[in-house]
């Protein structure tokens, strides 16, 4: 209604929660630094997926917890400052046990990160698309972690999403369902059911059995050919385009580097890349220019009055 | 009255503001890391002075902006997390121009640092007790910085304290008063009038002329023999014990190292230092022990329910 | 000769120095994080330009020293670890005075950054392509900074490149030459003569007068239409493609985001971006896979021998 | 002989190695930040123990890997820069698996940290003096970690010390010996045998059986009454005074805070703490003063020569 707060007035926490729990299927887009976060917002998305794979890759390291959790936090802080969109962060396994996760949750909330997704594997993690021998966390241990996070979060609308790796580990749909149930009981606000197969069958079967008891998030990186309508029909609440800004960058930088190596001139590159001025616009250079007028001269009301001592 | 919020229910921002603007004279004590912040709180103080000199010295560098502003921020975050007391941070010159200061203010508020003191010198600063040729900032430039900070602060009760270095620079009381007036006009919540003389005369003369137009903060490091009643009579709102935890540590560590070098045994050291167990108590080890009971086993209400698929 | 060390055996420091002082004209390519550093190396370039503008923009902030110098250092460390190429870093004004610059030089060498370029402006800087009222550093002050850096560098082959902003500030070629001479006297290993005009005339005039007394570096971002042969004829030692990986990324991410917003499916995106597997290849996932075989099992020679106690 | 390099000319790596492998029993003293590292050096010690407990406590957090490994690294970098002494760092369990440890080793060497001690527990660790149910690492897994570290270290004289927690975990001397043997086989440069008993019997029994196959390090925090001669007789190569600078600081800060709370004046505090000037001396303020004379004016040889254009 007209009296309900507009989306812009809601906190980042509340906006992510609504993306997870609202009607229909929403989409969020990967970003891995402040710049890509701005571009996701510029394009009109409602939220950002801070991908662990992309953040690691952008910094030049592996998606195996080679980054410390505070190095990840530093990236997230730049992203949160750069965009008004709610961010759901890929928090791997929570970077340790329940206590490490409690600390993470506090720091995420402090940086206005709207939610975290943790997966039921062991620290240090291996990317889900690598290795066949993925070791799953004990269900009780992982439930304790979820519960600790929920008990710790200073903002009620912060979201904790539990990512189920049972299908990744080849443990089957029953195990996935058993875990989904336990994680929902432990307080998870949503689940991710993840798969590395190009065929979405196991995902869709899971969704039918799960029947949306709590919201489901899908990451169709491998089963990208699946029509979006199919995922909507499976009642996915949120679909994540999980690493495509990173991969777009890789392709573009490779092309640009190759051209410059070959031609040794910028002539043909200039038109293929974003204008220089857009770099300044994306950083909101004009705001600073305006501010300099106000503050560098001290501003009108800041007249130094000589005091009659 | 019984209905007014108790001190504990007020934000750190509001509590520092009240220390600055309330009746009478308050005292805050230096800390330079999370541990010393805890000890200040344990002793019963109402607030913490995060000294730039002490923080630099603790990390092993000089008080000449050898630390980057984010390295200082990292220390402050640990301090803020370690103590429920409001922290007034020694922000040097604001680490650059008004724009650097705006960024600092945002980050301090995010970390729940209750206020910042900036001094009217140029970046990089020199400690006020060193060098005779201290260069002062232009008044208009410094007023612009204060104003930018006030316009930026997300919490209304965040405090910006303007530190006047005119006496330090040998520029006299009239210059000090002229600057105090300008900084008050620009929006400063309080001023520090600083001196490196052991005699408090110039400080007391300033205070009489200033007549408490906005609150005055004193740092009697050099004029430490001045009776506190004299500073109260001069209507100081806040007195800062500015570096004595650091200096106490230096003395104690020197003594302990000397004993161990000489004796090559802990026998005589054990009784002279805090018990090992106090290290654990200060870190609140028992909270974690309790939490492990709740979360490591998953907790009673987190029974994994087998789903009838 | 066959006995001279191959390029791969030389330190990063020596390799950058040779790019600056060798015969002919060399080219280095911008990178702004570990990933882009890898891509520059993959493409076959001999060195990397760690652009201040690009690093700031990638993190989502302005090129006005909004980042602290240690935040920049953190980015550089990832870049240096990610690539075997020598890196020349855009060090703005050195982040303060000669003492701040000394600290920077030590830390850059520690991270194996091969050289630093500093510009003769004042902290905090404004990007050279913005603002018409750029304030230049005093010549003596800037020479002191160069000299302090040279006296501090722990590796003899670390390079300090002095960037002359006289043309940017509209101060003319004579001022630029006067500064070039002074900076060379102070010990600079090379100079950058910078311009924001699309016409290279002032650059070429400078180069003729300067006559290669010490090597000259050019950054043809604005005068990108200038044929490379013209710059070679002007005896440029090094040409920097200064921000084109960043700008390529911006364009590609915008395109990808637009497609996904419009189509709500990955089908048409998959082929346009780098394959997922390339993300793992760029991170050298196979090295870790091999290492796991050696170290996760303890390795063959690590047989636990029961000790006869 | 006169021709052998003096201790000052040896690398930090070599000096720590000699402390571990030389004749007789050496002593190193705990430090937890740059300041305490300077004080340890000032007192005449030959090396520094960078205690995990002390570093955590100084920052205000628990000794349960609440700090990320890069936060610890930041502290170590300040310590290494502040002191010329070799530092042996308490590296907990290596902050993850062999791959995390490999990264740690590289970064420690880059920061000139001379060696690391890792303990055979699981991440996240619990302090050895807390909890009775300490979980030990699998021997093979821990040996793989040691081996990975040794294969990775860029300096041959970097030391990896394996800390055996079998006695802490109540697993007995045979288990401790079995582990010592395996860790020595895996390449450890020395072992720590650790105990939380006030009676040194189990330590001494172990030492007799072990018979110095590789050097033994002792940490008599709990069995502090044991005469040093007894530990020398047990052929301890290195004895660590593990947390006494921290504990001395706690005591001193508590005393100082209590006095200031009670008396509200510095009069009686001034003489009890280190002189203010010592803070500047410890930071080597005079070096900067001298450098300013050389570099702030540009220095004598930096005369700006007007170029005849």
Short mmCIF file of C-alpha atoms in Angstrom, two decimals, chain C residues 5-231:
data_model
loop_
_atom_site.label_atom_id
_atom_site.label_comp_id
_atom_site.label_asym_id
_atom_site.label_seq_id
_atom_site.Cartn_x
_atom_site.Cartn_y
_atom_site.Cartn_z
CA UNK C 5 71.63 -14.86 -16.83
CA UNK C 6 68.36 -15.37 -18.61
CA UNK C 7 65.54 -13.03 -17.81
CA UNK C 8 63.84 -15.60 -15.61
CA UNK C 9 66.84 -15.81 -13.35
CA UNK C 10 66.98 -12.10 -12.73
CA UNK C 11 65.17 -10.53 -9.82
CA UNK C 12 62.01 -8.57 -10.43
CA UNK C 13 63.96 -5.47 -9.45
CA UNK C 14 66.60 -6.02 -12.10
CA UNK C 15 64.07 -6.84 -14.77
CA UNK C 16 62.14 -3.61 -14.29
CA UNK C 17 65.38 -1.64 -14.25
CA UNK C 18 66.29 -3.18 -17.59
CA UNK C 19 62.90 -2.31 -19.03
CA UNK C 20 63.60 1.29 -18.07
CA UNK C 21 67.22 1.56 -19.07
CA UNK C 22 67.58 -0.91 -21.93
CA UNK C 23 67.66 -0.19 -25.62
CA UNK C 24 64.49 0.61 -27.48
CA UNK C 25 60.94 1.01 -26.22
CA UNK C 26 59.20 -1.42 -23.89
CA UNK C 27 55.55 -1.78 -22.97
CA UNK C 28 53.87 -2.62 -19.69
CA UNK C 29 50.20 -3.24 -19.07
CA UNK C 30 47.92 -2.15 -16.28
CA UNK C 31 46.67 -4.54 -13.65
CA UNK C 32 44.69 -3.80 -10.52
CA UNK C 33 44.46 -7.10 -8.66
CA UNK C 34 45.97 -10.56 -8.62
CA UNK C 35 43.74 -11.80 -11.42
CA UNK C 36 44.56 -9.04 -13.88
CA UNK C 37 48.24 -9.41 -13.01
CA UNK C 38 48.02 -13.07 -14.05
CA UNK C 39 46.29 -12.15 -17.27
CA UNK C 40 48.95 -9.58 -18.15
CA UNK C 41 51.59 -12.23 -17.65
CA UNK C 42 49.62 -14.81 -19.61
CA UNK C 43 49.44 -12.39 -22.54
CA UNK C 44 53.21 -12.14 -22.73
CA UNK C 45 53.94 -8.67 -21.37
CA UNK C 46 57.28 -8.01 -19.66
CA UNK C 47 55.91 -5.96 -16.79
CA UNK C 48 52.88 -4.64 -14.95
CA UNK C 49 51.70 -1.13 -14.20
CA UNK C 50 49.82 -1.14 -10.90
CA UNK C 51 47.62 1.86 -11.61
CA UNK C 52 46.41 3.95 -8.71
CA UNK C 53 43.31 4.92 -10.63
CA UNK C 54 42.49 1.32 -11.47
CA UNK C 55 43.16 -0.01 -7.99
CA UNK C 56 40.97 2.68 -6.45
CA UNK C 57 38.22 2.16 -9.00
CA UNK C 58 38.28 -1.63 -8.59
CA UNK C 59 37.80 -1.25 -4.86
CA UNK C 60 35.00 1.24 -5.46
CA UNK C 61 36.65 4.45 -4.26
CA UNK C 62 38.04 7.59 -5.80
CA UNK C 63 41.57 8.23 -7.00
CA UNK C 64 42.06 10.86 -4.31
CA UNK C 65 43.96 8.88 -1.69
CA UNK C 66 40.71 7.57 -0.32
CA UNK C 67 42.54 4.29 0.16
CA UNK C 68 45.17 4.27 2.86
CA UNK C 69 48.65 3.40 1.72
CA UNK C 70 48.48 0.06 3.48
CA UNK C 71 45.25 -0.81 1.68
CA UNK C 72 47.10 -0.19 -1.58
CA UNK C 73 49.99 -2.29 -0.27
CA UNK C 74 47.62 -5.17 0.43
CA UNK C 75 46.47 -5.12 -3.19
CA UNK C 76 50.06 -4.97 -4.40
CA UNK C 77 51.04 -7.96 -2.31
CA UNK C 78 48.36 -10.07 -3.93
CA UNK C 79 49.52 -8.87 -7.35
CA UNK C 80 53.15 -9.60 -6.63
CA UNK C 81 52.31 -13.06 -5.32
CA UNK C 82 50.13 -13.77 -8.35
CA UNK C 83 52.64 -12.94 -11.05
CA UNK C 84 56.31 -13.42 -11.76
CA UNK C 85 56.42 -10.16 -13.72
CA UNK C 86 58.08 -7.04 -12.32
CA UNK C 87 55.56 -4.46 -11.12
CA UNK C 88 55.93 -0.70 -11.34
CA UNK C 89 53.46 0.81 -8.92
CA UNK C 90 51.78 4.15 -9.24
CA UNK C 91 52.63 5.53 -5.79
CA UNK C 92 50.76 8.83 -6.10
CA UNK C 93 52.72 11.42 -4.11
CA UNK C 94 54.30 8.83 -1.84
CA UNK C 95 51.38 9.16 0.62
CA UNK C 96 52.84 12.03 2.64
CA UNK C 97 56.34 13.38 3.14
CA UNK C 98 59.77 11.80 2.69
CA UNK C 99 59.32 9.72 5.83
CA UNK C 100 56.06 8.18 4.66
CA UNK C 101 57.77 7.49 1.35
CA UNK C 102 60.74 5.80 3.03
CA UNK C 103 58.35 3.45 4.79
CA UNK C 104 56.55 2.77 1.51
CA UNK C 105 59.79 1.92 -0.28
CA UNK C 106 60.77 -0.59 2.39
CA UNK C 107 57.41 -2.26 2.28
CA UNK C 108 57.33 -2.37 -1.52
CA UNK C 109 60.73 -4.06 -1.62
CA UNK C 110 59.61 -6.53 1.01
CA UNK C 111 56.66 -7.44 -1.23
CA UNK C 112 58.97 -7.71 -4.27
CA UNK C 113 57.42 -4.72 -6.03
CA UNK C 114 60.11 -3.71 -8.50
CA UNK C 115 59.66 0.04 -8.61
CA UNK C 116 57.50 2.99 -7.69
CA UNK C 117 56.44 6.06 -9.59
CA UNK C 118 55.75 9.18 -7.53
CA UNK C 119 54.33 12.44 -8.81
CA UNK C 120 55.21 15.97 -7.78
CA UNK C 121 51.86 16.98 -6.33
CA UNK C 122 50.61 17.29 -2.75
CA UNK C 123 48.80 14.79 -0.54
CA UNK C 124 45.95 14.02 -0.92
CA UNK C 125 46.24 13.96 -4.68
CA UNK C 126 43.63 14.55 -7.33
CA UNK C 127 43.65 12.45 -10.49
CA UNK C 128 45.60 14.24 -13.21
CA UNK C 129 42.70 14.11 -15.64
CA UNK C 130 40.41 15.95 -13.21
CA UNK C 131 40.62 19.50 -11.88
CA UNK C 132 42.53 22.34 -13.49
CA UNK C 133 44.04 23.72 -10.33
CA UNK C 134 46.51 20.94 -9.55
CA UNK C 135 48.99 22.08 -6.93
CA UNK C 136 52.58 21.07 -7.55
CA UNK C 137 55.04 20.06 -4.84
CA UNK C 138 57.99 22.31 -4.14
CA UNK C 139 60.93 21.09 -6.15
CA UNK C 140 63.24 20.83 -3.16
CA UNK C 141 60.70 18.94 -1.13
CA UNK C 142 60.13 16.48 -3.94
CA UNK C 143 63.85 16.01 -4.52
CA UNK C 144 64.27 15.26 -0.83
CA UNK C 145 61.60 12.63 -1.17
CA UNK C 146 63.33 10.99 -4.13
CA UNK C 147 66.65 11.03 -2.34
CA UNK C 148 65.15 9.58 0.83
CA UNK C 149 63.68 6.77 -1.22
CA UNK C 150 66.94 6.00 -2.98
CA UNK C 151 68.86 6.04 0.30
CA UNK C 152 66.33 3.68 1.84
CA UNK C 153 65.78 1.03 -0.83
CA UNK C 154 67.23 -2.28 0.37
CA UNK C 155 67.73 -3.56 -3.18
CA UNK C 156 70.02 -1.59 -5.48
CA UNK C 157 67.89 -2.32 -8.51
CA UNK C 158 64.64 -1.00 -7.07
CA UNK C 159 63.55 1.87 -9.31
CA UNK C 160 62.10 5.24 -8.40
CA UNK C 161 60.42 6.99 -11.27
CA UNK C 162 59.61 10.69 -10.90
CA UNK C 163 56.42 11.80 -12.55
CA UNK C 164 56.33 15.41 -13.65
CA UNK C 165 52.94 17.07 -13.46
CA UNK C 166 54.01 20.49 -14.71
CA UNK C 167 52.20 20.08 -18.03
CA UNK C 168 49.11 18.75 -16.24
CA UNK C 169 49.15 21.88 -14.07
CA UNK C 170 49.58 24.14 -17.10
CA UNK C 171 53.00 25.29 -15.99
CA UNK C 172 54.68 24.79 -19.33
CA UNK C 173 57.62 22.92 -20.77
CA UNK C 174 60.36 24.98 -19.15
CA UNK C 175 59.02 24.19 -15.71
CA UNK C 176 58.76 20.54 -16.72
CA UNK C 177 62.38 20.50 -17.85
CA UNK C 178 63.55 22.29 -14.76
CA UNK C 179 61.86 19.66 -12.64
CA UNK C 180 63.15 16.78 -14.75
CA UNK C 181 66.67 18.03 -14.28
CA UNK C 182 66.25 18.39 -10.54
CA UNK C 183 64.69 14.98 -10.14
CA UNK C 184 67.42 13.33 -12.17
CA UNK C 185 70.01 15.05 -9.98
CA UNK C 186 68.17 13.80 -6.91
CA UNK C 187 68.58 10.25 -8.13
CA UNK C 188 65.42 9.35 -10.02
CA UNK C 189 65.94 6.32 -12.23
CA UNK C 190 63.53 7.60 -14.87
CA UNK C 191 60.91 10.25 -15.35
CA UNK C 192 57.32 10.21 -16.50
CA UNK C 193 56.27 13.28 -18.40
CA UNK C 194 52.50 13.36 -18.18
CA UNK C 195 49.88 15.18 -20.24
CA UNK C 196 46.12 15.32 -20.39
CA UNK C 197 45.96 16.62 -23.94
CA UNK C 198 44.84 14.47 -26.82
CA UNK C 199 47.54 16.08 -28.93
CA UNK C 200 51.06 14.80 -28.11
CA UNK C 201 52.84 18.00 -29.11
CA UNK C 202 53.87 19.11 -25.64
CA UNK C 203 55.08 15.61 -24.81
CA UNK C 204 57.14 15.37 -27.97
CA UNK C 205 58.60 18.84 -27.51
CA UNK C 206 59.60 17.94 -23.99
CA UNK C 207 61.23 14.72 -25.14
CA UNK C 208 63.28 16.51 -27.77
CA UNK C 209 64.60 19.03 -25.24
CA UNK C 210 65.19 16.45 -22.59
CA UNK C 211 67.16 14.29 -24.97
CA UNK C 212 66.97 11.15 -22.86
CA UNK C 213 69.32 12.33 -20.11
CA UNK C 214 67.61 9.74 -17.99
CA UNK C 215 64.96 7.39 -19.38
CA UNK C 216 61.50 8.72 -20.18
CA UNK C 217 58.23 6.91 -19.55
CA UNK C 218 55.04 7.86 -21.40
CA UNK C 219 51.39 7.20 -20.50
CA UNK C 220 49.39 7.90 -23.67
CA UNK C 221 45.94 7.54 -22.12
CA UNK C 222 44.70 10.83 -23.53
CA UNK C 223 46.89 11.04 -26.62
CA UNK C 224 46.12 7.45 -27.52
CA UNK C 225 45.91 8.19 -31.25
CA UNK C 226 49.60 9.00 -31.37
CA UNK C 227 51.36 6.36 -33.45
CA UNK C 228 53.63 4.24 -31.33
CA UNK C 229 56.45 4.87 -33.80
CA UNK C 230 56.24 8.56 -32.94
CA UNK C 231 56.78 7.76 -29.27
#
